[in-house]
Amino acid sequence: MTFSLIGRCARTGMFGAVVTTSSIAVGSRCPFVRAGVGAALTQHRTDPRLGPLALDLLEKGFTAQEAMNAIVAATPHRDWRQLAMIDREGRTASFSGVRVKPEKNETHGRDCVALGNIVRSIEVPAAMVRAFEADPAAPLTSRLVAALQAGDTAGGEFKPLVSAALLVADREAFPFVDLRVDQDGAPIAALARLWQEYAPMAEPYVARAVDPDSAQAL
């Protein structure tokens, strides 16, 4: 009962993840990103330990597929897991265990990969990838939000959505964007509004951290 996408901006090197579901606090469990390294998703019977593990392997030089192979081989409950990764070169990997409930699917695109489980249509991940790929020159965060909206339009979930999250890494160890919506009747729309409000402040907040003397007042 989750659909999601991770992607990379080839122009800036940013990595990002976007996800929504019909349970609370999806942003605390499923998406993981690391600047200069990659991004990962873990969902269905979610194991949040697998996201940081995936990023650690990518940081050591594993390709996305090599990291996926290693994690799947070492995970005792792999049949319940649905996973995705993207590495610093934009290579992707995904996995859906045999106990992941339908409708389920994985779709790979240029610099992105989307997942869905317990969704209305197997086309949901493909719709997300098409939306992400539609305007490569657009900011990564806007492309991620568009992908989530497209997944919902393509069918979304059977149950009402209540949470959504947007997570982006740029140059620093802390997130460039980390926005979450919980217990909202229209979490994707709320997330899109939050991004529009936050967008003008994203760069200034980074400047406040790394160069406070020259940072502008907000």
XYZ file of N, CA and C in Angstrom:
654
model
N 0.823 -1.196 0.000
C 0.000 0.000 0.000
C 0.862 1.252 0.000
N 1.888 1.222 -0.855
C 2.834 2.333 -0.934
C 3.286 2.485 -2.381
N 3.430 3.741 -2.836
C 4.114 3.956 -4.114
C 5.133 5.073 -3.950
N 6.229 4.929 -4.678
C 7.390 5.758 -4.400
C 8.314 5.810 -5.611
N 9.247 6.767 -5.568
C 10.251 6.884 -6.624
C 11.499 7.509 -6.042
N 12.649 7.019 -6.489
C 13.921 7.678 -6.206
C 14.523 8.114 -7.528
N 15.223 9.263 -7.502
C 15.783 9.773 -8.743
C 17.036 10.598 -8.512
N 17.736 10.821 -9.605
C 18.977 11.590 -9.613
C 18.867 12.678 -10.665
N 19.398 13.846 -10.353
C 19.509 14.914 -11.343
C 20.895 14.833 -11.958
N 20.961 14.503 -13.235
C 22.258 14.349 -13.904
C 23.015 15.673 -13.967
N 22.287 16.785 -13.972
C 22.913 18.104 -14.083
C 23.559 18.538 -12.776
N 22.877 18.339 -11.654
C 23.372 18.823 -10.365
C 23.988 17.738 -9.497
N 23.677 16.479 -9.772
C 24.141 15.393 -8.926
C 23.294 15.172 -7.690
N 22.202 15.909 -7.541
C 21.309 15.703 -6.405
C 20.624 14.346 -6.475
N 20.295 13.806 -5.311
C 19.483 12.591 -5.210
C 18.232 12.904 -4.411
N 17.120 12.236 -4.773
C 15.890 12.483 -4.048
C 14.977 11.284 -4.021
N 14.030 11.332 -3.098
C 13.039 10.274 -2.940
C 11.700 10.912 -2.623
N 10.635 10.269 -3.111
C 9.292 10.713 -2.813
C 8.428 9.481 -2.595
N 7.507 9.556 -1.621
C 6.750 8.362 -1.244
C 5.433 8.769 -0.603
N 4.422 7.938 -0.767
C 3.140 8.151 -0.106
C 2.508 6.810 0.234
N 1.619 6.822 1.247
C 0.967 5.590 1.668
C -0.276 5.906 2.499
N -1.012 4.863 2.846
C -2.231 5.010 3.633
C -1.998 4.779 5.125
N -0.746 4.775 5.550
C -0.436 4.691 6.976
C 0.406 5.891 7.378
N 0.492 6.135 8.668
C 1.149 7.335 9.165
C 2.676 7.235 9.062
N 3.316 8.401 8.895
C 4.766 8.564 9.057
C 5.603 7.780 8.062
N 5.182 7.752 6.807
C 5.955 7.030 5.798
C 7.347 7.630 5.627
N 7.470 8.927 5.836
C 8.767 9.567 5.651
C 9.817 9.159 6.650
N 9.398 8.595 7.783
C 10.358 8.172 8.802
C 10.864 6.755 8.575
N 10.268 6.027 7.623
C 10.588 4.601 7.474
C 11.147 4.195 6.116
N 10.717 4.868 5.065
C 10.936 4.314 3.722
C 12.021 4.972 2.877
N 12.151 6.310 2.822
C 13.126 6.923 1.917
C 14.448 7.256 2.598
N 15.534 7.059 1.855
C 16.873 7.344 2.366
C 17.712 7.932 1.235
N 18.443 9.013 1.513
C 19.311 9.635 0.512
C 20.620 10.035 1.172
N 21.674 10.130 0.367
C 22.967 10.588 0.879
C 23.688 11.345 -0.229
N 24.135 12.547 0.083
C 24.772 13.411 -0.911
C 25.987 12.732 -1.530
N 26.067 12.778 -2.853
C 27.201 12.212 -3.564
C 27.249 10.703 -3.601
N 26.247 10.043 -3.048
C 26.260 8.587 -2.919
C 25.091 7.943 -3.654
N 23.864 8.298 -3.288
C 22.713 7.677 -3.930
C 21.466 7.794 -3.073
N 20.492 6.950 -3.389
C 19.221 6.938 -2.669
C 18.697 5.513 -2.609
N 17.827 5.258 -1.633
C 17.267 3.920 -1.462
C 15.843 4.014 -0.942
N 15.059 2.996 -1.255
C 13.699 2.841 -0.743
C 13.557 1.471 -0.120
N 12.845 1.388 0.981
C 12.488 0.114 1.580
C 11.029 0.191 1.998
N 10.201 -0.751 1.525
C 8.766 -0.673 1.800
C 8.115 -2.053 1.824
N 6.799 -2.100 1.857
C 5.939 -3.248 2.117
C 6.071 -3.593 3.598
N 6.482 -4.783 3.992
C 6.783 -5.035 5.409
C 8.140 -4.363 5.657
N 8.083 -3.053 5.900
C 9.267 -2.204 5.799
C 10.314 -2.513 6.865
N 11.570 -2.593 6.440
C 12.700 -2.706 7.355
C 13.577 -1.473 7.167
N 13.438 -0.436 8.012
C 14.212 0.790 7.844
C 15.713 0.607 7.988
N 16.155 -0.521 8.499
C 17.591 -0.764 8.613
C 18.243 -0.939 7.248
N 17.450 -1.331 6.249
C 18.024 -1.643 4.947
C 18.405 -0.398 4.158
N 17.754 0.735 4.421
C 18.097 1.962 3.705
C 19.512 2.436 3.986
N 19.876 2.652 5.258
C 21.256 3.043 5.555
C 22.280 2.004 5.115
N 21.939 0.730 5.220
C 22.853 -0.315 4.763
C 23.114 -0.180 3.270
N 22.061 0.058 2.505
C 22.220 0.245 1.062
C 23.136 1.425 0.760
N 22.926 2.536 1.451
C 23.763 3.718 1.208
C 25.210 3.480 1.611
N 25.428 2.734 2.681
C 26.802 2.404 3.088
C 27.511 1.599 1.996
N 26.806 0.643 1.413
C 27.413 -0.161 0.348
C 27.683 0.684 -0.893
N 26.746 1.550 -1.240
C 26.965 2.428 -2.387
C 28.161 3.350 -2.148
N 28.296 3.841 -0.918
C 29.414 4.734 -0.601
C 30.749 4.009 -0.695
N 30.743 2.709 -0.460
C 31.974 1.921 -0.579
C 32.329 1.597 -2.022
N 31.466 1.948 -2.964
C 31.767 1.729 -4.370
C 30.957 0.645 -5.043
N 30.044 0.006 -4.325
C 29.159 -0.968 -4.942
C 28.265 -0.267 -5.963
N 27.985 -0.925 -7.075
C 26.937 -0.428 -7.952
C 25.586 -0.697 -7.298
N 24.545 -0.074 -7.840
C 23.212 -0.305 -7.284
C 22.857 -1.785 -7.306
N 23.148 -2.468 -8.411
C 22.800 -3.880 -8.500
C 23.647 -4.736 -7.564
N 24.921 -4.412 -7.430
C 25.775 -5.158 -6.507
C 25.294 -4.987 -5.067
N 24.926 -3.762 -4.701
C 24.419 -3.520 -3.349
C 23.103 -4.257 -3.125
N 22.234 -4.244 -4.134
C 20.963 -4.947 -4.018
C 21.180 -6.448 -3.847
N 22.051 -7.002 -4.653
C 22.331 -8.437 -4.556
C 22.829 -8.810 -3.162
N 23.710 -7.979 -2.617
C 24.273 -8.265 -1.306
C 23.207 -8.190 -0.211
N 22.348 -7.180 -0.283
C 21.326 -7.016 0.748
C 20.281 -8.115 0.665
N 19.835 -8.421 -0.536
C 18.835 -9.479 -0.686
C 19.389 -10.814 -0.181
N 20.647 -11.098 -0.497
C 21.253 -12.357 -0.073
C 21.373 -12.450 1.448
N 21.561 -11.298 2.107
C 21.809 -11.306 3.550
C 20.559 -11.062 4.385
N 19.423 -10.810 3.739
C 18.204 -10.454 4.460
C 17.332 -11.685 4.673
N 17.139 -12.127 5.905
C 16.391 -13.373 6.141
C 14.911 -13.298 5.762
N 14.317 -12.108 5.826
C 12.898 -11.955 5.518
C 12.700 -11.270 4.170
N 13.578 -11.571 3.224
C 13.554 -10.899 1.920
C 12.227 -11.043 1.194
N 11.505 -12.139 1.436
C 10.253 -12.361 0.703
C 9.214 -11.284 0.977
N 9.336 -10.573 2.118
C 8.380 -9.527 2.487
C 8.813 -8.146 2.008
N 9.990 -8.017 1.486
C 10.559 -6.694 1.241
C 10.387 -6.243 -0.209
N 10.199 -4.934 -0.364
C 10.264 -4.298 -1.680
C 11.284 -3.165 -1.578
N 12.296 -3.216 -2.445
C 13.461 -2.347 -2.311
C 13.829 -1.720 -3.644
N 14.473 -0.555 -3.576
C 15.032 0.077 -4.768
C 16.254 0.884 -4.374
N 17.180 1.041 -5.327
C 18.388 1.834 -5.105
C 18.788 2.529 -6.391
N 19.479 3.667 -6.243
C 20.114 4.347 -7.361
C 21.495 4.789 -6.896
N 22.500 4.612 -7.742
C 23.867 4.955 -7.349
C 24.306 6.277 -7.983
N 25.547 6.674 -7.712
C 26.022 7.994 -8.134
C 26.110 8.142 -9.655
N 26.105 7.033 -10.382
C 26.116 7.076 -11.840
C 24.712 7.018 -12.436
N 23.700 6.952 -11.592
C 22.330 6.865 -12.071
C 21.864 5.460 -12.386
N 22.677 4.449 -12.052
C 22.270 3.061 -12.254
C 21.285 2.656 -11.163
N 20.312 1.843 -11.528
C 19.241 1.491 -10.602
C 19.128 -0.012 -10.415
N 18.512 -0.380 -9.307
C 18.210 -1.784 -9.011
C 16.950 -1.825 -8.179
N 16.190 -2.912 -8.303
C 14.970 -3.061 -7.510
C 14.728 -4.530 -7.204
N 13.868 -4.759 -6.208
C 13.559 -6.119 -5.773
C 12.185 -6.127 -5.131
N 11.380 -7.119 -5.485
C 10.086 -7.352 -4.828
C 10.017 -8.816 -4.425
N 9.955 -9.069 -3.131
C 9.874 -10.442 -2.654
C 8.571 -11.110 -3.037
N 8.549 -12.429 -2.988
C 7.387 -13.182 -3.454
C 6.161 -12.962 -2.574
N 6.342 -12.462 -1.355
C 5.209 -12.227 -0.460
C 4.733 -10.771 -0.486
N 5.338 -9.965 -1.336
C 4.839 -8.602 -1.523
C 3.498 -8.685 -2.241
N 2.489 -8.008 -1.689
C 1.123 -8.186 -2.172
C 0.836 -7.357 -3.426
N -0.010 -7.887 -4.310
C -0.390 -7.166 -5.528
C -1.488 -6.125 -5.242
N -1.701 -5.270 -6.246
C -0.887 -5.146 -7.432
C 0.475 -4.590 -7.028
N 1.512 -5.102 -7.648
C 2.856 -4.638 -7.345
C 3.635 -4.528 -8.647
N 4.620 -3.629 -8.673
C 5.435 -3.489 -9.874
C 6.668 -2.655 -9.547
N 7.633 -2.727 -10.447
C 8.863 -1.938 -10.397
C 9.099 -1.410 -11.801
N 9.423 -0.133 -11.926
C 9.700 0.451 -13.237
C 10.969 1.274 -13.162
N 11.889 1.005 -14.097
C 13.153 1.730 -14.168
C 13.105 2.728 -15.315
N 13.670 3.904 -15.086
C 13.769 4.914 -16.115
C 15.146 5.543 -16.109
N 15.286 6.597 -16.860
C 16.570 7.292 -16.894
C 16.781 8.024 -15.572
N 17.787 7.626 -14.826
C 18.115 8.236 -13.534
C 16.989 8.105 -12.516
N 16.185 7.045 -12.599
C 15.117 6.881 -11.625
C 14.618 5.442 -11.603
N 13.933 5.101 -10.513
C 13.250 3.814 -10.387
C 12.060 4.018 -9.454
N 10.924 3.426 -9.807
C 9.694 3.572 -9.024
C 9.188 2.214 -8.578
N 8.537 2.199 -7.413
C 7.968 0.989 -6.831
C 6.501 1.208 -6.473
N 5.744 0.119 -6.460
C 4.381 0.166 -5.952
C 3.978 -1.190 -5.412
N 3.236 -1.192 -4.311
C 2.653 -2.425 -3.793
C 1.273 -2.132 -3.231
N 0.369 -3.085 -3.401
C -1.035 -2.961 -2.997
C -1.623 -1.666 -3.581
N -1.367 -1.465 -4.877
C -1.907 -0.316 -5.594
C -2.984 -0.786 -6.568
N -3.736 0.156 -7.104
C -4.868 -0.190 -7.963
C -4.446 -0.720 -9.329
N -3.272 -0.338 -9.785
C -2.841 -0.714 -11.125
C -1.342 -0.921 -11.162
N -0.906 -1.903 -11.947
C 0.530 -2.100 -12.122
C 1.151 -0.962 -12.918
N 0.326 -0.076 -13.484
C 0.820 1.064 -14.244
C 1.269 2.220 -13.363
N 0.998 2.155 -12.060
C 1.341 3.269 -11.182
C 2.829 3.611 -11.233
N 3.756 2.655 -11.051
C 5.174 3.012 -11.127
C 5.589 3.543 -12.504
N 5.032 2.990 -13.571
C 5.381 3.459 -14.914
C 4.941 4.900 -15.122
N 3.757 5.244 -14.604
C 3.284 6.620 -14.715
C 4.205 7.572 -13.957
N 4.704 7.133 -12.829
C 5.625 7.961 -12.057
C 6.920 8.206 -12.816
N 7.445 7.172 -13.430
C 8.685 7.313 -14.197
C 8.483 8.255 -15.378
N 7.377 8.121 -16.090
C 7.115 9.012 -17.228
C 7.065 10.472 -16.780
N 6.420 10.724 -15.655
C 6.338 12.095 -15.155
C 7.709 12.617 -14.748
N 8.510 11.774 -14.118
C 9.854 12.195 -13.704
C 10.724 12.514 -14.913
N 10.595 11.733 -15.967
C 11.427 11.908 -17.150
C 10.952 13.040 -18.056
N 9.757 13.550 -17.828
C 9.130 14.468 -18.782
C 9.906 15.764 -18.978
N 10.530 16.280 -17.925
C 11.237 17.561 -18.033
C 12.554 17.478 -17.271
N 13.591 16.906 -17.899
C 14.871 16.728 -17.202
C 15.527 18.029 -16.755
N 15.132 19.154 -17.359
C 15.735 20.433 -16.990
C 15.092 21.050 -15.756
N 13.952 20.534 -15.338
C 13.263 21.070 -14.164
C 14.011 20.693 -12.889
N 13.823 21.441 -11.806
C 14.459 21.076 -10.532
C 14.066 19.664 -10.107
N 15.010 18.955 -9.527
C 14.761 17.576 -9.124
C 13.547 17.479 -8.209
N 13.423 18.386 -7.268
C 12.327 18.300 -6.307
C 10.975 18.420 -6.999
N 10.869 19.308 -7.964
C 9.618 19.459 -8.706
C 9.299 18.202 -9.509
N 10.315 17.576 -10.065
C 10.117 16.341 -10.820
C 9.634 15.214 -9.911
N 10.153 15.168 -8.700
C 9.732 14.139 -7.751
C 8.268 14.327 -7.353
N 7.880 15.548 -7.074
C 6.486 15.820 -6.712
C 5.567 15.471 -7.878
N 5.978 15.826 -9.104
C 5.174 15.490 -10.279
C 5.015 13.986 -10.428
N 6.048 13.239 -10.102
C 5.976 11.779 -10.190
C 4.957 11.230 -9.203
N 4.944 11.756 -7.998
C 3.986 11.278 -6.999
C 2.553 11.595 -7.432
N 2.354 12.771 -7.957
C 1.022 13.148 -8.449
C 0.585 12.226 -9.587
N 1.521 11.884 -10.471
C 1.190 11.005 -11.600
C 0.824 9.607 -11.128
N 1.514 9.112 -10.095
C 1.184 7.803 -9.554
C -0.214 7.757 -8.979
N -0.617 8.842 -8.343
C -1.963 8.909 -7.790
C -3.005 8.967 -8.914
N -2.735 9.753 -9.927
C -3.650 9.858 -11.068
C -3.796 8.524 -11.788
N -2.723 7.729 -11.812
C -2.747 6.432 -12.505
C -3.491 5.353 -11.727
N -3.956 5.671 -10.541
C -4.712 4.688 -9.761
C -4.472 4.773 -8.277
N -3.233 5.064 -7.895
C -2.917 5.188 -6.478
C -3.234 3.933 -5.693
N -3.645 4.117 -4.457
C -3.934 3.011 -3.545
C -5.422 2.717 -3.440
N -5.725 1.578 -2.840
C -7.112 1.227 -2.538
C -7.633 2.021 -1.341
N -6.790 2.221 -0.341
C -7.176 2.963 0.857
C -6.828 4.441 0.694
N -7.493 5.317 1.444
C -7.158 6.734 1.385
C -5.726 6.992 1.849
N -5.014 7.809 1.117
C -3.664 8.188 1.498
C -3.709 9.116 2.701
N -2.732 8.978 3.601
C -2.687 9.868 4.764
C -1.307 10.480 4.996
N -0.258 9.938 4.369
C 1.070 10.509 4.591
C 1.869 10.524 3.297
N 2.805 11.464 3.228
C 3.682 11.590 2.065
C 4.970 12.251 2.514
N 6.033 12.030 1.767
C 7.324 12.601 2.145
C 8.166 12.889 0.911
N 8.994 13.911 1.050
C 9.916 14.346 0.002
C 11.273 14.559 0.651
N 12.292 13.868 0.155
C 13.624 13.917 0.755
C 14.656 14.080 -0.350
N 15.488 15.121 -0.255
C 16.484 15.416 -1.289
C 17.818 15.721 -0.632
N 18.894 15.164 -1.201
C 20.262 15.453 -0.760
C 20.994 16.185 -1.864
N 21.768 17.190 -1.472
C 22.551 17.947 -2.452
C 24.033 17.786 -2.157
N 24.666 18.779 -1.549
C 26.116 18.733 -1.334
C 26.510 18.433 0.108
N 25.592 18.675 1.047
C 25.933 18.583 2.457
C 25.466 17.264 3.065
N 25.936 16.995 4.281
C 25.548 15.761 4.968
C 24.090 15.802 5.407
N 23.538 16.997 5.595
C 22.138 17.121 5.987
C 21.273 17.274 4.732
N 19.984 16.965 4.812
C 19.135 17.035 3.627
C 18.973 18.463 3.098
N 18.893 18.585 1.789
C 18.555 19.851 1.159
C 17.071 20.137 1.360
N 16.258 19.093 1.265
C 14.823 19.174 1.518
C 14.408 17.932 2.299
N 13.625 18.115 3.341
C 13.069 16.998 4.107
C 11.691 17.423 4.590
N 10.673 17.141 3.765
C 9.310 17.566 4.048
C 8.417 16.346 4.239
N 7.538 16.410 5.249
C 6.665 15.277 5.553
C 5.249 15.765 5.860
N 4.289 14.977 5.414
C 2.879 15.235 5.705
C 2.316 13.988 6.359
N 1.586 14.167 7.460
C 1.005 13.031 8.159
C -0.434 13.324 8.568
N -1.263 12.269 8.497
C -2.655 12.342 8.899
C -3.386 13.495 8.188
N -3.187 13.545 6.880
C -3.827 14.547 6.042
C -4.713 13.842 5.024
N -5.876 14.413 4.740
C -6.788 13.788 3.798
C -6.349 13.859 2.357
N -5.392 14.750 2.057
C -4.849 14.877 0.699
C -3.346 15.146 0.807
N -2.573 14.133 1.219
C -1.168 14.373 1.553
C -0.298 14.773 0.369
N -0.622 14.299 -0.839
C 0.197 14.676 -1.993
C 0.025 16.159 -2.309
N -1.203 16.629 -2.292
C -1.449 18.052 -2.519
C -0.806 18.894 -1.423
N -0.888 18.421 -0.185
C -0.268 19.145 0.923
C 1.246 19.187 0.766
N 1.839 18.084 0.315
C 3.282 18.039 0.110
C 3.692 19.005 -0.998
N 2.919 19.065 -2.064
C 3.219 19.991 -3.157
C 3.176 21.438 -2.661
N 2.197 21.761 -1.823
C 2.114 23.114 -1.264
C 3.296 23.410 -0.353
N 3.666 22.440 0.461
C 4.819 22.628 1.338
C 6.085 22.913 0.536
N 6.268 22.185 -0.566
C 7.456 22.414 -1.374
C 7.438 23.819 -1.971
N 6.301 24.263 -2.453
C 6.226 25.613 -3.010
C 6.561 26.671 -1.955
N 6.146 26.450 -0.726
C 6.462 27.381 0.350
C 7.929 27.304 0.754
N 8.476 26.095 0.715
C 9.847 25.895 1.191
C 10.889 26.249 0.134
N 10.550 26.123 -1.129
C 11.508 26.289 -2.220
C 12.344 27.561 -2.109
N 11.748 28.741 -1.849
C 12.588 29.943 -1.770
C 13.560 29.943 -0.593
N 13.325 29.084 0.399
C 14.158 29.068 1.603
C 15.201 27.960 1.603
N 15.125 27.026 0.634
C 16.006 25.865 0.661
C 17.476 26.268 0.599
N 17.866 27.056 -0.374
C 19.267 27.479 -0.491
C 19.684 28.376 0.673
N 18.861 29.344 1.089
C 19.265 30.165 2.238
C 19.496 29.366 3.517
N 18.720 28.312 3.734
C 18.948 27.503 4.930
C 20.290 26.772 4.856
N 20.689 26.353 3.657
C 22.019 25.742 3.499
C 23.094 26.782 3.787
N 22.920 27.984 3.242
C 23.900 29.047 3.464
C 24.044 29.378 4.936
N 22.939 29.347 5.659
C 23.006 29.627 7.101
C 23.882 28.621 7.823
N 23.900 27.408 7.337
C 24.708 26.369 7.975
C 26.183 26.486 7.614
N 26.467 26.704 6.321
C 27.855 26.614 5.865
C 28.563 27.969 5.808
N 27.800 29.064 5.699
C 28.409 30.392 5.602
C 27.500 31.417 6.293
N 27.356 31.316 7.609
C 26.379 32.178 8.300
C 26.676 33.664 8.204
N 27.935 34.037 8.014
C 28.273 35.445 7.948
C 27.647 36.143 6.737
N 27.500 35.406 5.644
C 26.956 36.008 4.428
C 25.516 35.578 4.146
N 24.947 34.743 5.007
C 23.583 34.258 4.772
C 22.574 35.384 4.921
N 21.547 35.339 4.082
C 20.527 36.358 4.143
C 19.542 36.064 5.271
N 18.925 37.129 5.757
C 17.900 36.979 6.778
C 16.633 36.444 6.153
N 15.902 35.591 6.889
C 14.651 35.010 6.388
C 13.470 35.533 7.201
